[in-house]
Amino acid sequence: MSEQLPTCVFCQIAAKQSPATIRYEDDDVIAFDNRLTWVPVMVLVIPKLHMRQEELWASPIMAKIGAVAAELGTQLCPGGYRMLSNVGRHAHQSQPHGHLHVLGGTDLGLYA
């Protein structure tokens, strides 16, 4: 785990060096709208410190990430939401910075 990687877009967002619509922020966690718009609500919840996806899931910060994601899901998607985490190339993880997706705002069907 490192504090920040200058080439990581999520680190840049956490450091306010890249723009994002912030939904939640504290000393450890930041949540922002995803630039992708496949469904009406696509929020990413990340630790401010850079860590790989596997490190995130094994870290105590994951409990806070999950709580923030659940609160945002409840607020933004009263009809229900999905939390998703892609781990690795075969799962199409596109960013090296650990993160959790909150998806909703529409019927997501069996899979989104």
N, CA and C atoms as an extended XYZ file, in Angstrom:
336
Properties=species:S:1:pos:R:3:atomname:S:1:resname:S:1:resid:I:1 pbc="F F F"
N         0.853       -1.181        0.000 N   MET     1
C         0.000        0.000        0.000 CA  MET     1
C         0.890        1.233        0.000 C   MET     1
N         0.543        2.217       -0.824 N   SER     2
C         1.275        3.478       -0.852 CA  SER     2
C         0.298        4.618       -0.629 C   SER     2
N         0.836        5.774       -0.316 N   GLU     3
C        -0.047        6.904       -0.029 CA  GLU     3
C        -0.758        7.408       -1.268 C   GLU     3
N        -0.045        7.516       -2.377 N   GLN     4
C        -0.661        8.023       -3.590 CA  GLN     4
C         0.244        7.721       -4.773 C   GLN     4
N        -0.339        7.380       -5.891 N   LEU     5
C         0.420        7.169       -7.122 CA  LEU     5
C         0.081        8.302       -8.084 C   LEU     5
N         1.069        9.033       -8.565 N   PRO     6
C         0.787       10.188       -9.425 CA  PRO     6
C         0.091        9.831      -10.735 C   PRO     6
N         0.238        8.594      -11.213 N   THR     7
C        -0.394        8.204      -12.477 CA  THR     7
C        -1.772        7.578      -12.284 C   THR     7
N        -2.215        7.405      -11.047 N   CYS     8
C        -3.514        6.782      -10.757 CA  CYS     8
C        -4.612        7.845      -10.761 C   CYS     8
N        -5.605        7.682      -11.647 N   VAL     9
C        -6.677        8.676      -11.755 CA  VAL     9
C        -7.489        8.762      -10.458 C   VAL     9
N        -7.674        7.652       -9.744 N   PHE    10
C        -8.416        7.710       -8.484 CA  PHE    10
C        -7.619        8.449       -7.415 C   PHE    10
N        -6.300        8.279       -7.388 N   CYS    11
C        -5.460        9.062       -6.468 CA  CYS    11
C        -5.564       10.550       -6.804 C   CYS    11
N        -5.605       10.869       -8.087 N   GLN    12
C        -5.728       12.264       -8.516 CA  GLN    12
C        -7.062       12.857       -8.068 C   GLN    12
N        -8.138       12.080       -8.155 N   ILE    13
C        -9.443       12.548       -7.693 CA  ILE    13
C        -9.425       12.750       -6.184 C   ILE    13
N        -8.860       11.794       -5.445 N   ALA    14
C        -8.790       11.907       -3.983 CA  ALA    14
C        -7.980       13.119       -3.554 C   ALA    14
N        -6.951       13.478       -4.343 N   ALA    15
C        -6.105       14.629       -4.033 CA  ALA    15
C        -6.654       15.931       -4.621 C   ALA    15
N        -7.835       15.865       -5.247 N   LYS    16
C        -8.474       17.028       -5.871 CA  LYS    16
C        -7.649       17.602       -7.028 C   LYS    16
N        -6.879       16.737       -7.682 N   GLN    17
C        -6.093       17.139       -8.845 CA  GLN    17
C        -6.832       16.825      -10.141 C   GLN    17
N        -7.922       16.086      -10.041 N   SER    18
C        -8.754       15.748      -11.179 CA  SER    18
C       -10.208       15.956      -10.753 C   SER    18
N       -11.049       16.513      -11.623 N   PRO    19
C       -12.424       16.822      -11.216 CA  PRO    19
C       -13.300       15.583      -11.054 C   PRO    19
N       -14.245       15.687      -10.137 N   ALA    20
C       -15.238       14.627       -9.919 CA  ALA    20
C       -16.396       15.211       -9.136 C   ALA    20
N       -17.568       14.633       -9.300 N   THR    21
C       -18.722       14.998       -8.485 CA  THR    21
C       -18.669       14.147       -7.226 C   THR    21
N       -18.334       14.785       -6.110 N   ILE    22
C       -18.133       14.097       -4.833 CA  ILE    22
C       -19.486       13.873       -4.159 C   ILE    22
N       -19.739       12.633       -3.747 N   ARG    23
C       -20.972       12.278       -3.035 CA  ARG    23
C       -20.742       12.142       -1.536 C   ARG    23
N       -19.498       11.836       -1.139 N   TYR    24
C       -19.143       11.661        0.274 CA  TYR    24
C       -17.631       11.811        0.389 C   TYR    24
N       -17.189       12.374        1.532 N   GLU    25
C       -15.760       12.448        1.786 CA  GLU    25
C       -15.504       12.584        3.271 C   GLU    25
N       -14.497       11.857        3.755 N   ASP    26
C       -13.966       12.055        5.099 CA  ASP    26
C       -12.450       11.890        5.001 C   ASP    26
N       -11.772       11.717        6.101 N   ASP    27
C       -10.310       11.625        6.086 CA  ASP    27
C        -9.791       10.387        5.360 C   ASP    27
N       -10.588        9.326        5.318 N   ASP    28
C       -10.122        8.044        4.798 CA  ASP    28
C       -10.755        7.613        3.484 C   ASP    28
N       -11.960        8.093        3.211 N   VAL    29
C       -12.790        7.571        2.120 CA  VAL    29
C       -13.331        8.725        1.291 C   VAL    29
N       -13.454        8.496       -0.001 N   ILE    30
C       -14.122        9.457       -0.884 CA  ILE    30
C       -15.016        8.665       -1.843 C   ILE    30
N       -16.194        9.195       -2.120 N   ALA    31
C       -17.140        8.579       -3.055 CA  ALA    31
C       -17.505        9.622       -4.098 C   ALA    31
N       -17.539        9.187       -5.350 N   PHE    32
C       -17.793       10.129       -6.441 CA  PHE    32
C       -18.513        9.426       -7.580 C   PHE    32
N       -19.167       10.238       -8.414 N   ASP    33
C       -19.871        9.693       -9.574 CA  ASP    33
C       -18.861        9.132      -10.573 C   ASP    33
N       -19.168        7.959      -11.096 N   ASN    34
C       -18.360        7.348      -12.134 CA  ASN    34
C       -18.554        8.133      -13.426 C   ASN    34
N       -17.526        8.254      -14.221 N   ARG    35
C       -17.649        8.924      -15.522 CA  ARG    35
C       -18.456        8.081      -16.503 C   ARG    35
N       -18.526        6.781      -16.260 N   LEU    36
C       -19.352        5.896      -17.081 CA  LEU    36
C       -20.811        6.079      -16.667 C   LEU    36
N       -21.714        5.923      -17.600 N   THR    37
C       -23.140        6.155      -17.313 CA  THR    37
C       -24.008        5.027      -17.869 C   THR    37
N       -23.616        3.794      -17.606 N   TRP    38
C       -24.380        2.657      -18.097 CA  TRP    38
C       -25.737        2.548      -17.434 C   TRP    38
N       -25.836        2.959      -16.179 N   VAL    39
C       -27.098        3.005      -15.450 CA  VAL    39
C       -27.201        4.375      -14.796 C   VAL    39
N       -28.393        4.807      -14.366 N   PRO    40
C       -28.543        6.157      -13.832 CA  PRO    40
C       -27.631        6.492      -12.649 C   PRO    40
N       -27.401        5.547      -11.756 N   VAL    41
C       -26.523        5.792      -10.611 CA  VAL    41
C       -25.312        4.875      -10.727 C   VAL    41
N       -24.146        5.491      -10.815 N   MET    42
C       -22.876        4.758      -10.810 CA  MET    42
C       -21.905        5.555       -9.951 C   MET    42
N       -21.766        5.130       -8.705 N   VAL    43
C       -20.893        5.803       -7.747 CA  VAL    43
C       -19.742        4.871       -7.402 C   VAL    43
N       -18.560        5.437       -7.285 N   LEU    44
C       -17.376        4.688       -6.861 CA  LEU    44
C       -17.015        5.119       -5.450 C   LEU    44
N       -16.743        4.156       -4.584 N   VAL    45
C       -16.313        4.434       -3.213 CA  VAL    45
C       -14.909        3.877       -3.077 C   VAL    45
N       -13.953        4.749       -2.691 N   ILE    46
C       -12.547        4.348       -2.661 CA  ILE    46
C       -11.880        4.798       -1.364 C   ILE    46
N       -10.816        4.099       -0.977 N   PRO    47
C        -9.977        4.628        0.093 CA  PRO    47
C        -9.121        5.750       -0.491 C   PRO    47
N        -8.822        6.758        0.288 N   LYS    48
C        -7.966        7.831       -0.216 CA  LYS    48
C        -6.536        7.356       -0.433 C   LYS    48
N        -6.090        6.430        0.388 N   LEU    49
C        -4.763        5.853        0.191 CA  LEU    49
C        -4.831        4.818       -0.917 C   LEU    49
N        -3.830        4.817       -1.767 N   HIS    50
C        -3.805        3.853       -2.862 CA  HIS    50
C        -3.555        2.450       -2.317 C   HIS    50
N        -4.400        1.530       -2.744 N   MET    51
C        -4.183        0.110       -2.455 CA  MET    51
C        -4.835       -0.698       -3.562 C   MET    51
N        -4.283       -1.873       -3.794 N   ARG    52
C        -4.848       -2.765       -4.798 CA  ARG    52
C        -6.188       -3.302       -4.300 C   ARG    52
N        -6.982       -3.822       -5.222 N   GLN    53
C        -8.302       -4.349       -4.887 CA  GLN    53
C        -8.216       -5.418       -3.783 C   GLN    53
N        -7.251       -6.333       -3.925 N   GLU    54
C        -7.090       -7.390       -2.920 CA  GLU    54
C        -6.716       -6.816       -1.559 C   GLU    54
N        -5.871       -5.779       -1.552 N   GLU    55
C        -5.490       -5.125       -0.297 CA  GLU    55
C        -6.702       -4.459        0.355 C   GLU    55
N        -7.529       -3.827       -0.463 N   LEU    56
C        -8.721       -3.169        0.060 CA  LEU    56
C        -9.618       -4.168        0.779 C   LEU    56
N        -9.911       -5.291        0.126 N   TRP    57
C       -10.826       -6.271        0.709 CA  TRP    57
C       -10.268       -6.907        1.976 C   TRP    57
N        -8.940       -6.938        2.131 N   ALA    58
C        -8.318       -7.509        3.320 CA  ALA    58
C        -8.059       -6.472        4.409 C   ALA    58
N        -8.353       -5.218        4.127 N   SER    59
C        -8.045       -4.116        5.040 CA  SER    59
C        -9.240       -3.763        5.933 C   SER    59
N        -8.984       -3.283        7.143 N   PRO    60
C       -10.072       -2.826        8.007 CA  PRO    60
C       -10.881       -1.660        7.397 C   PRO    60
N       -10.294       -0.913        6.456 N   ILE    61
C       -11.009        0.211        5.827 CA  ILE    61
C       -12.199       -0.282        5.003 C   ILE    61
N       -12.205       -1.574        4.641 N   MET    62
C       -13.305       -2.105        3.833 CA  MET    62
C       -14.640       -1.982        4.549 C   MET    62
N       -14.644       -2.103        5.863 N   ALA    63
C       -15.905       -1.951        6.612 CA  ALA    63
C       -16.468       -0.546        6.421 C   ALA    63
N       -15.603        0.446        6.436 N   LYS    64
C       -16.042        1.833        6.234 CA  LYS    64
C       -16.495        2.056        4.792 C   LYS    64
N       -15.738        1.502        3.848 N   ILE    65
C       -16.122        1.600        2.426 CA  ILE    65
C       -17.515        1.001        2.229 C   ILE    65
N       -17.744       -0.178        2.811 N   GLY    66
C       -19.046       -0.840        2.691 CA  GLY    66
C       -20.163       -0.035        3.321 C   GLY    66
N       -19.912        0.560        4.477 N   ALA    67
C       -20.935        1.363        5.151 CA  ALA    67
C       -21.282        2.604        4.327 C   ALA    67
N       -20.270        3.262        3.772 N   VAL    68
C       -20.515        4.440        2.926 CA  VAL    68
C       -21.288        4.024        1.674 C   VAL    68
N       -20.887        2.927        1.053 N   ALA    69
C       -21.581        2.444       -0.149 CA  ALA    69
C       -23.042        2.119        0.157 C   ALA    69
N       -23.294        1.461        1.272 N   ALA    70
C       -24.670        1.108        1.638 CA  ALA    70
C       -25.508        2.358        1.908 C   ALA    70
N       -24.944        3.337        2.577 N   GLU    71
C       -25.673        4.580        2.846 CA  GLU    71
C       -25.990        5.318        1.547 C   GLU    71
N       -25.008        5.427        0.658 N   LEU    72
C       -25.252        6.094       -0.622 CA  LEU    72
C       -26.263        5.316       -1.465 C   LEU    72
N       -26.169        4.000       -1.470 N   GLY    73
C       -27.137        3.184       -2.201 CA  GLY    73
C       -28.547        3.419       -1.705 C   GLY    73
N       -28.720        3.455       -0.394 N   THR    74
C       -30.041        3.689        0.196 CA  THR    74
C       -30.569        5.073       -0.170 C   THR    74
N       -29.694        6.077       -0.116 N   GLN    75
C       -30.096        7.460       -0.426 CA  GLN    75
C       -30.425        7.645       -1.910 C   GLN    75
N       -29.553        7.143       -2.774 N   LEU    76
C       -29.651        7.436       -4.201 CA  LEU    76
C       -30.527        6.457       -4.976 C   LEU    76
N       -30.758        5.276       -4.413 N   CYS    77
C       -31.477        4.219       -5.128 CA  CYS    77
C       -32.521        3.580       -4.215 C   CYS    77
N       -33.597        4.284       -3.887 N   PRO    78
C       -34.577        3.745       -2.938 CA  PRO    78
C       -35.234        2.445       -3.406 C   PRO    78
N       -35.214        2.164       -4.702 N   GLY    79
C       -35.799        0.932       -5.211 CA  GLY    79
C       -34.851       -0.258       -5.166 C   GLY    79
N       -33.618       -0.015       -4.750 N   GLY    80
C       -32.622       -1.075       -4.665 CA  GLY    80
C       -31.368       -0.718       -5.437 C   GLY    80
N       -30.297       -1.359       -5.082 N   TYR    81
C       -29.002       -1.079       -5.703 CA  TYR    81
C       -28.135       -2.316       -5.649 C   TYR    81
N       -27.048       -2.259       -6.382 N   ARG    82
C       -26.086       -3.351       -6.406 CA  ARG    82
C       -24.716       -2.797       -6.038 C   ARG    82
N       -23.978       -3.543       -5.204 N   MET    83
C       -22.580       -3.229       -4.920 CA  MET    83
C       -21.740       -4.239       -5.683 C   MET    83
N       -20.701       -3.756       -6.337 N   LEU    84
C       -19.915       -4.600       -7.219 CA  LEU    84
C       -18.445       -4.266       -7.081 C   LEU    84
N       -17.618       -5.278       -7.124 N   SER    85
C       -16.172       -5.089       -7.092 CA  SER    85
C       -15.541       -6.050       -8.084 C   SER    85
N       -14.868       -5.514       -9.090 N   ASN    86
C       -14.158       -6.333      -10.072 CA  ASN    86
C       -12.720       -6.502       -9.596 C   ASN    86
N       -12.242       -7.727       -9.613 N   VAL    87
C       -10.882       -8.003       -9.154 CA  VAL    87
C       -10.120       -8.706      -10.263 C   VAL    87
N        -9.171       -8.000      -10.850 N   GLY    88
C        -8.293       -8.586      -11.847 CA  GLY    88
C        -8.742       -8.423      -13.287 C   GLY    88
N        -7.840       -8.771      -14.172 N   ARG    89
C        -8.028       -8.589      -15.613 CA  ARG    89
C        -9.228       -9.358      -16.142 C   ARG    89
N        -9.409      -10.599      -15.736 N   HIS    90
C       -10.522      -11.410      -16.241 CA  HIS    90
C       -11.882      -10.884      -15.782 C   HIS    90
N       -11.902      -10.135      -14.712 N   ALA    91
C       -13.145       -9.522      -14.232 CA  ALA    91
C       -13.329       -8.113      -14.788 C   ALA    91
N       -12.418       -7.689      -15.645 N   HIS    92
C       -12.446       -6.377      -16.298 CA  HIS    92
C       -12.241       -5.222      -15.321 C   HIS    92
N       -11.402       -5.450      -14.315 N   GLN    93
C       -11.027       -4.339      -13.436 CA  GLN    93
C       -10.208       -3.361      -14.264 C   GLN    93
N       -10.657       -2.114      -14.342 N   SER    94
C       -10.008       -1.142      -15.229 CA  SER    94
C        -9.090       -0.171      -14.491 C   SER    94
N        -9.193       -0.087      -13.181 N   GLN    95
C        -8.364        0.833      -12.405 CA  GLN    95
C        -7.585        0.046      -11.353 C   GLN    95
N        -6.317        0.374      -11.152 N   PRO    96
C        -5.518       -0.366      -10.174 CA  PRO    96
C        -5.834        0.003       -8.722 C   PRO    96
N        -6.508        1.106       -8.505 N   HIS    97
C        -6.861        1.588       -7.166 CA  HIS    97
C        -8.107        0.833       -6.690 C   HIS    97
N        -8.034        0.209       -5.532 N   GLY    98
C        -9.171       -0.540       -5.004 CA  GLY    98
C       -10.426        0.323       -4.906 C   GLY    98
N       -11.578       -0.256       -5.246 N   HIS    99
C       -12.821        0.516       -5.231 CA  HIS    99
C       -14.033       -0.407       -5.206 C   HIS    99
N       -15.152        0.181       -4.814 N   LEU   100
C       -16.431       -0.513       -4.783 CA  LEU   100
C       -17.426        0.313       -5.588 C   LEU   100
N       -18.164       -0.334       -6.473 N   HIS   101
C       -19.190        0.328       -7.273 CA  HIS   101
C       -20.531        0.260       -6.546 C   HIS   101
N       -21.312        1.330       -6.652 N   VAL   102
C       -22.716        1.330       -6.251 CA  VAL   102
C       -23.495        1.628       -7.521 C   VAL   102
N       -24.344        0.685       -7.933 N   LEU   103
C       -25.096        0.797       -9.182 CA  LEU   103
C       -26.585        0.754       -8.892 C   LEU   103
N       -27.369        1.578       -9.582 N   GLY   104
C       -28.807        1.532       -9.405 CA  GLY   104
C       -29.519        2.615      -10.169 C   GLY   104
N       -30.718        2.934       -9.685 N   GLY   105
C       -31.537        3.937      -10.323 CA  GLY   105
C       -32.460        3.375      -11.397 C   GLY   105
N       -32.406        2.074      -11.611 N   THR   106
C       -33.238        1.393      -12.591 CA  THR   106
C       -33.250       -0.082      -12.248 C   THR   106
N       -34.126       -0.834      -12.873 N   ASP   107
C       -34.110       -2.285      -12.696 CA  ASP   107
C       -32.837       -2.810      -13.349 C   ASP   107
N       -31.974       -3.418      -12.570 N   LEU   108
C       -30.688       -3.899      -13.064 CA  LEU   108
C       -30.774       -5.279      -13.711 C   LEU   108
N       -31.932       -5.917      -13.604 N   GLY   109
C       -32.060       -7.244      -14.162 CA  GLY   109
C       -31.229       -8.248      -13.379 C   GLY   109
N       -31.034       -9.417      -13.954 N   LEU   110
C       -30.250      -10.437      -13.267 CA  LEU   110
C       -28.790      -10.049      -13.156 C   LEU   110
N       -28.240       -9.422      -14.196 N   TYR   111
C       -26.844       -9.012      -14.218 CA  TYR   111
C       -26.738       -7.655      -14.892 C   TYR   111
N       -25.786       -6.846      -14.441 N   ALA   112
C       -25.569       -5.530      -15.075 CA  ALA   112
C       -24.165       -5.457      -15.604 C   ALA   112
